[in-house]
Amino acid sequence: MPVRTGHVLIVGGGIAGFALAAGLRDRGVRVEVAEQAPDWSVAGYGLTLWPAGMAALERLGLAGAAAAVGGPVDRWTVRDTEGRILARFRGGMRAGRPLTAIHRGDLCRILRHRARGVPVAMGTTVNRIRPYGTGVQARLSDGRDVVTDLLIGADGVTSRVRDLAFADHRTVDTGTQVWSFWAPRGVAVPQEFTETWSRDGTTLLTAPIGDRYMVSFAAPAPPVGGAALTDHTGTGHWLLDRLVEALDGAGVFHDRLREVHARHWVNGRIVLCGDAAHAVHPIVGTGATLALEDAEFLARGVPEHLDSCLRLYPLHRRRRLVPVRAAATFARTLTFTRQPALTAVRDRLVSVVPETVLGRFG
């Protein structure tokens, strides 16, 4: 007999967390969100939404809002370190939905607005999780004990829920670090979505969004700690030096990229969602799309068919994840290589790689 879900506690107030909160609330489930950040001041980085991600937003009634703060990738250009164009493609489009560049902070803001009215405990995470009847009891860091039918860990790469409730998982350092920022005014930036692949294992991405340009620069990370963005200037890069020289240091987001490999995503009435379950290297830009798809699957099944939903969720979503992770591994190897022979092959093959990726994830 189907089990009706009355209450869900979501740990993590990011893309997956608030998309799921909105979807569950729409279906009559009482939802509460616990977010460890004290406020929303840390906006994060630029990202891409594949057409499948825009479709998930459309079903939440948010495609228009996302398009208003994002930028469609109508044309995609790849350059080398000197700025020479290696290849140029038309952007991805499926069922009338484009590949879209958007800032994570803007996407999270429209998702929070969509889930307005859902209680959110800021500066709060979970300290203890244990079975309680047919559900779960969670001790939150604010001292409360919350009894819920289902606890969902949407708390990202460093998931507290995963650490407390799941065994046999690992977080893998990709050896890559990234800086994300808005291009300073006055610096001439290409008018189209542009990637620059360098021979030193770095890559620079610029994406027009309205009258601004979103920038992400990725580089090899040292074994311990991190390097400064200025450490990568002075190499003859056609654009990076001008961007860095004009920066005032404010609004630059830096992170060391990690992947998550978890054998199990469901443990009784505890579930992992989004990056907490399966963070993938962002080189193919699918993380936000996967998170939105996870949230939609759970929001559709949890309210009326909890047990069958939890049984099918990992089976269904892993089928989607496997080719994405394989493509990310392939793209990372090509993009960040510092071997002269491989960079030469990469630059010759670039004309087919993006089309392959677009066809797979659109």
Coordinates of C-alpha atoms in Angstrom, one line a residue:
M1 CA 0.0 0.0 0.0
P2 CA 1.5 3.4 -0.9
V3 CA 2.8 5.4 2.0
R4 CA 1.8 9.0 2.2
T5 CA 4.7 11.3 3.2
G6 CA 3.8 14.0 5.7
H7 CA 7.1 15.7 6.6
V8 CA 10.5 16.0 4.9
L9 CA 13.6 17.6 6.4
I10 CA 16.1 18.8 3.7
V11 CA 19.6 19.5 4.8
G12 CA 21.2 21.9 2.4
G13 CA 19.7 25.1 0.8
G14 CA 21.3 25.0 -2.6
I15 CA 20.0 24.2 -6.1
A16 CA 18.9 20.6 -5.3
G17 CA 17.5 21.6 -1.8
F18 CA 15.2 24.4 -2.8
A19 CA 14.1 22.8 -6.1
L20 CA 13.1 19.8 -4.1
A21 CA 11.5 21.9 -1.3
A22 CA 9.4 23.7 -3.9
G23 CA 8.3 20.5 -5.7
L24 CA 7.4 18.7 -2.4
R25 CA 5.5 21.7 -1.1
D26 CA 3.5 21.9 -4.3
R27 CA 2.4 18.4 -3.7
G28 CA 1.2 19.0 -0.1
V29 CA 4.2 17.8 1.8
R30 CA 5.4 19.8 4.9
V31 CA 9.0 20.7 4.3
E32 CA 11.7 22.2 6.4
V33 CA 15.2 23.2 5.2
A34 CA 18.4 23.4 7.3
E35 CA 21.2 25.4 5.8
Q36 CA 24.6 25.6 7.4
A37 CA 25.5 29.1 5.9
P38 CA 24.5 32.0 8.2
D39 CA 23.3 34.0 5.2
W40 CA 23.2 34.0 1.4
S41 CA 26.2 36.2 0.9
V42 CA 28.4 33.5 -0.6
A43 CA 27.1 33.4 -4.2
G44 CA 29.5 30.8 -5.6
Y45 CA 30.4 30.5 -9.3
G46 CA 29.2 30.5 -12.8
L47 CA 27.6 27.4 -14.3
T48 CA 25.7 26.1 -17.3
L49 CA 22.2 24.6 -17.5
W50 CA 21.7 22.1 -20.2
P51 CA 18.3 22.0 -22.0
A52 CA 17.3 19.2 -19.7
G53 CA 17.9 21.4 -16.7
M54 CA 15.9 24.2 -18.3
A55 CA 13.1 21.8 -18.9
A56 CA 13.1 20.9 -15.1
L57 CA 13.0 24.6 -14.3
E58 CA 10.2 25.0 -16.8
R59 CA 8.1 22.5 -15.0
L60 CA 8.6 24.5 -11.8
G61 CA 7.5 27.6 -13.7
L62 CA 11.0 29.1 -13.5
A63 CA 12.4 28.8 -17.1
G64 CA 11.5 32.5 -17.8
A65 CA 13.1 33.7 -14.6
A66 CA 16.2 31.7 -15.3
A67 CA 16.4 33.0 -18.9
A68 CA 16.0 36.6 -17.6
V69 CA 19.1 36.3 -15.3
G70 CA 21.1 33.9 -17.6
G71 CA 22.4 34.1 -21.1
P72 CA 21.7 31.6 -23.9
V73 CA 24.8 30.0 -25.5
D74 CA 24.0 30.8 -29.1
R75 CA 27.6 30.4 -30.2
W76 CA 30.5 28.6 -28.6
T77 CA 34.0 29.4 -29.5
V78 CA 37.3 27.6 -28.5
R79 CA 40.6 29.5 -28.6
D80 CA 44.2 28.8 -27.8
T81 CA 46.5 30.7 -25.4
E82 CA 47.3 33.3 -28.1
G83 CA 43.6 33.9 -28.8
R84 CA 43.5 32.1 -32.1
I85 CA 40.1 30.5 -32.8
L86 CA 40.4 26.7 -32.9
A87 CA 36.7 26.0 -33.5
R88 CA 33.3 27.7 -33.4
F89 CA 29.9 26.0 -32.9
R90 CA 26.3 26.9 -32.5
G91 CA 25.0 26.5 -29.0
G92 CA 23.0 23.5 -27.8
M93 CA 19.3 23.5 -28.4
R94 CA 16.8 20.8 -27.6
A95 CA 13.0 21.1 -27.8
G96 CA 13.3 24.8 -28.1
R97 CA 15.4 25.1 -24.9
P98 CA 19.0 26.5 -25.1
L99 CA 22.1 25.7 -23.2
T100 CA 22.2 28.6 -20.7
A101 CA 25.0 30.2 -18.8
I102 CA 23.9 31.5 -15.4
H103 CA 25.4 32.4 -12.1
R104 CA 24.8 30.0 -9.2
G105 CA 23.8 32.9 -6.9
D106 CA 21.1 34.0 -9.4
L107 CA 19.8 30.4 -9.9
C108 CA 19.6 29.8 -6.1
R109 CA 17.8 33.1 -5.6
I110 CA 15.0 32.3 -8.0
L111 CA 14.7 28.8 -6.5
R112 CA 14.5 30.2 -2.9
H113 CA 11.8 32.6 -4.1
R114 CA 9.9 29.7 -5.7
A115 CA 10.0 27.9 -2.3
R116 CA 9.1 31.0 -0.3
G117 CA 7.1 30.1 2.8
V118 CA 9.1 26.9 3.4
P119 CA 10.7 27.2 6.9
V120 CA 14.5 27.6 6.6
A121 CA 16.9 27.3 9.6
M122 CA 20.0 29.3 8.7
G123 CA 23.4 28.6 10.3
T124 CA 22.1 25.1 11.0
T125 CA 23.3 21.6 10.0
V126 CA 22.7 18.1 11.4
N127 CA 24.8 16.6 14.2
R128 CA 23.1 13.2 14.7
I129 CA 20.8 11.0 12.7
R130 CA 19.0 7.8 14.0
P131 CA 16.0 5.7 13.0
Y132 CA 12.8 6.7 14.8
G133 CA 9.8 4.4 14.2
T134 CA 9.2 4.4 10.4
G135 CA 11.1 7.6 10.0
V136 CA 14.2 9.5 11.2
Q137 CA 15.1 11.6 14.2
A138 CA 17.7 14.3 13.5
R139 CA 19.5 16.4 16.1
L140 CA 20.2 19.7 14.6
S141 CA 23.1 22.0 15.5
D142 CA 20.7 24.5 16.9
G143 CA 19.8 22.0 19.6
R144 CA 16.4 20.8 18.2
D145 CA 15.4 17.2 17.7
V146 CA 13.3 16.9 14.5
V147 CA 11.3 13.8 13.8
T148 CA 10.6 13.4 10.0
D149 CA 9.3 10.8 7.6
L150 CA 12.3 11.4 5.3
L151 CA 15.6 13.2 5.6
I152 CA 17.3 14.3 2.4
G153 CA 20.9 15.3 2.3
A154 CA 21.3 18.0 -0.4
D155 CA 24.3 19.5 1.4
G156 CA 26.9 19.3 -1.3
V157 CA 30.3 17.9 -1.8
T158 CA 31.1 18.1 2.0
S159 CA 27.8 16.6 3.0
R160 CA 27.3 16.2 6.7
V161 CA 24.4 13.8 6.1
R162 CA 26.6 11.5 3.9
D163 CA 29.3 11.4 6.6
L164 CA 26.8 10.6 9.4
A165 CA 24.5 8.1 7.7
F166 CA 26.4 6.4 4.8
A167 CA 29.4 4.2 4.6
D168 CA 31.6 3.3 1.5
H169 CA 31.9 6.7 0.0
R170 CA 34.9 8.9 -1.0
T171 CA 35.6 12.4 -2.0
V172 CA 38.2 12.7 -4.7
D173 CA 40.4 15.7 -5.2
T174 CA 40.5 16.4 -8.9
G175 CA 43.7 18.3 -8.7
T176 CA 42.0 21.3 -10.2
Q177 CA 41.2 24.7 -8.6
V178 CA 38.9 27.4 -10.0
W179 CA 38.3 31.1 -9.7
S180 CA 35.0 32.6 -10.7
F181 CA 34.2 36.4 -11.0
W182 CA 32.5 39.0 -13.1
A183 CA 34.7 40.6 -15.7
P184 CA 35.7 44.1 -14.7
R185 CA 34.1 46.9 -16.6
G186 CA 36.3 48.2 -19.4
V187 CA 38.0 44.9 -20.3
A188 CA 37.2 43.8 -23.8
V189 CA 35.7 40.3 -23.6
P190 CA 34.4 38.2 -26.5
Q191 CA 30.7 38.7 -27.2
E192 CA 30.1 34.9 -27.3
F193 CA 30.6 32.0 -25.0
T194 CA 34.3 31.4 -25.2
E195 CA 36.7 28.8 -23.8
T196 CA 40.5 29.2 -24.0
W197 CA 42.5 26.0 -23.8
S198 CA 46.1 26.5 -22.9
R199 CA 49.1 24.3 -23.1
D200 CA 49.9 24.7 -19.4
G201 CA 46.8 22.8 -18.2
T202 CA 44.6 25.8 -17.6
T203 CA 41.4 26.9 -19.1
L204 CA 39.5 30.2 -19.2
L205 CA 35.8 30.5 -19.8
T206 CA 33.9 33.7 -20.5
A207 CA 30.1 33.9 -20.9
P208 CA 28.0 37.0 -21.7
I209 CA 25.0 37.4 -19.4
G210 CA 23.1 40.6 -20.2
D211 CA 25.6 43.4 -20.1
R212 CA 28.0 41.5 -17.9
Y213 CA 30.5 38.7 -18.5
M214 CA 30.9 35.7 -16.2
V215 CA 34.5 34.4 -16.0
S216 CA 35.8 31.1 -14.7
F217 CA 39.5 30.2 -14.7
A218 CA 40.6 26.7 -13.8
A219 CA 44.2 25.6 -13.2
P220 CA 46.1 22.6 -11.7
A221 CA 46.1 22.8 -7.9
P222 CA 49.1 22.1 -5.8
P223 CA 49.0 19.0 -3.6
V224 CA 48.4 21.1 -0.5
G225 CA 46.7 24.5 -0.2
G226 CA 46.1 26.7 -3.2
A227 CA 47.8 29.2 -5.5
A228 CA 47.0 32.8 -6.1
L229 CA 45.2 33.8 -9.3
T230 CA 48.1 36.2 -10.0
D231 CA 50.5 33.2 -10.1
H232 CA 49.0 32.3 -13.5
T233 CA 49.6 35.7 -15.1
G234 CA 52.6 36.7 -17.2
T235 CA 52.4 33.7 -19.5
G236 CA 51.4 35.5 -22.6
H237 CA 47.7 34.6 -22.3
W238 CA 45.7 36.7 -24.6
L239 CA 43.0 37.7 -22.1
L240 CA 43.7 36.5 -18.5
D241 CA 46.3 39.2 -17.6
R242 CA 44.0 42.0 -18.6
L243 CA 41.2 40.6 -16.5
V244 CA 43.4 40.0 -13.4
E245 CA 45.0 43.4 -13.6
A246 CA 41.6 45.1 -13.6
L247 CA 40.3 43.1 -10.6
D248 CA 40.0 44.8 -7.3
G249 CA 40.0 41.5 -5.4
A250 CA 36.3 41.7 -4.3
G251 CA 33.8 39.2 -5.5
V252 CA 36.3 36.5 -6.5
F253 CA 35.1 33.0 -5.6
H254 CA 37.9 30.3 -5.3
D255 CA 37.4 26.6 -4.8
R256 CA 39.3 23.3 -5.1
L257 CA 37.2 20.9 -7.2
R258 CA 36.3 17.5 -5.9
E259 CA 34.2 14.6 -7.0
V260 CA 31.9 12.4 -4.8
H261 CA 31.6 8.7 -5.3
A262 CA 29.1 7.1 -3.0
R263 CA 28.1 3.4 -3.4
H264 CA 24.7 4.0 -1.8
W265 CA 22.3 7.0 -2.0
V266 CA 19.5 5.6 0.1
N267 CA 19.8 4.3 3.6
G268 CA 16.3 3.5 5.0
R269 CA 14.6 6.9 5.1
I270 CA 17.7 8.9 4.5
V271 CA 18.5 10.0 0.9
L272 CA 21.4 11.8 -0.8
C273 CA 20.6 14.3 -3.6
G274 CA 22.7 16.3 -6.0
D275 CA 26.4 16.8 -5.3
A276 CA 26.0 15.1 -2.0
A277 CA 25.4 11.9 -3.9
H278 CA 27.5 12.3 -7.1
A279 CA 29.4 15.5 -7.6
V280 CA 31.1 15.3 -11.0
H281 CA 34.0 17.4 -12.3
P282 CA 32.3 20.6 -13.7
I283 CA 34.2 20.5 -17.0
V284 CA 31.0 19.4 -18.8
G285 CA 28.8 21.7 -16.8
T286 CA 26.2 19.2 -15.8
G287 CA 26.1 19.5 -12.0
A288 CA 23.2 21.9 -11.7
T289 CA 21.2 19.9 -14.3
L290 CA 21.7 16.6 -12.5
A291 CA 20.7 18.3 -9.2
L292 CA 17.5 19.6 -10.7
E293 CA 16.7 16.2 -12.2
D294 CA 17.3 14.4 -8.9
A295 CA 15.0 16.9 -7.1
E296 CA 12.3 16.5 -9.7
F297 CA 12.4 12.7 -9.5
L298 CA 12.1 12.7 -5.7
A299 CA 9.4 15.4 -5.6
R300 CA 7.2 13.4 -8.0
G301 CA 7.6 10.1 -6.2
V302 CA 8.0 10.8 -2.5
P303 CA 4.6 12.3 -1.6
E304 CA 2.5 9.3 -2.6
H305 CA 4.8 6.4 -3.3
L306 CA 7.7 6.8 -0.9
D307 CA 9.0 3.2 -0.7
S308 CA 8.9 2.6 -4.5
C309 CA 10.4 6.0 -5.2
L310 CA 13.4 5.3 -2.9
R311 CA 13.9 1.9 -4.5
L312 CA 13.9 3.3 -8.0
Y313 CA 15.7 6.5 -7.4
P314 CA 19.3 5.2 -7.4
L315 CA 18.6 2.9 -10.3
H316 CA 17.1 5.6 -12.5
R317 CA 19.5 8.3 -11.7
R318 CA 22.7 6.2 -12.0
R319 CA 21.7 5.4 -15.6
R320 CA 21.9 9.2 -16.2
L321 CA 25.1 9.7 -14.2
V322 CA 27.3 7.0 -15.8
P323 CA 27.7 8.6 -19.2
V324 CA 28.1 12.1 -17.7
R325 CA 30.9 11.0 -15.4
A326 CA 32.6 9.2 -18.3
A327 CA 32.4 12.3 -20.5
A328 CA 33.7 14.5 -17.7
T329 CA 36.7 12.2 -17.2
F330 CA 37.4 12.3 -21.0
A331 CA 37.0 16.1 -21.2
R332 CA 39.1 16.7 -18.1
T333 CA 42.0 14.6 -19.5
L334 CA 41.9 16.5 -22.8
T335 CA 41.3 20.0 -21.4
F336 CA 43.8 20.0 -18.6
T337 CA 46.6 18.1 -20.1
R338 CA 50.1 19.6 -20.2
Q339 CA 51.6 17.0 -22.5
P340 CA 52.6 18.6 -25.9
A341 CA 51.5 15.6 -27.9
L342 CA 48.1 15.5 -26.3
T343 CA 47.5 19.2 -26.6
A344 CA 48.2 19.0 -30.3
V345 CA 45.7 16.2 -30.7
R346 CA 43.2 18.0 -28.6
D347 CA 43.4 21.1 -30.6
R348 CA 42.8 19.2 -33.8
L349 CA 39.9 17.2 -32.4
V350 CA 38.1 20.1 -30.7
S351 CA 35.7 20.5 -33.6
V352 CA 34.0 17.2 -32.7
V353 CA 34.2 17.1 -28.9
P354 CA 31.6 19.8 -28.1
E355 CA 29.1 18.3 -30.6
T356 CA 29.5 15.0 -28.9
V357 CA 28.9 16.5 -25.5
L358 CA 25.9 18.6 -26.7
G359 CA 24.3 15.6 -28.2
R360 CA 24.7 13.5 -25.1
F361 CA 23.4 15.9 -22.5
G362 CA 21.0 18.1 -24.3

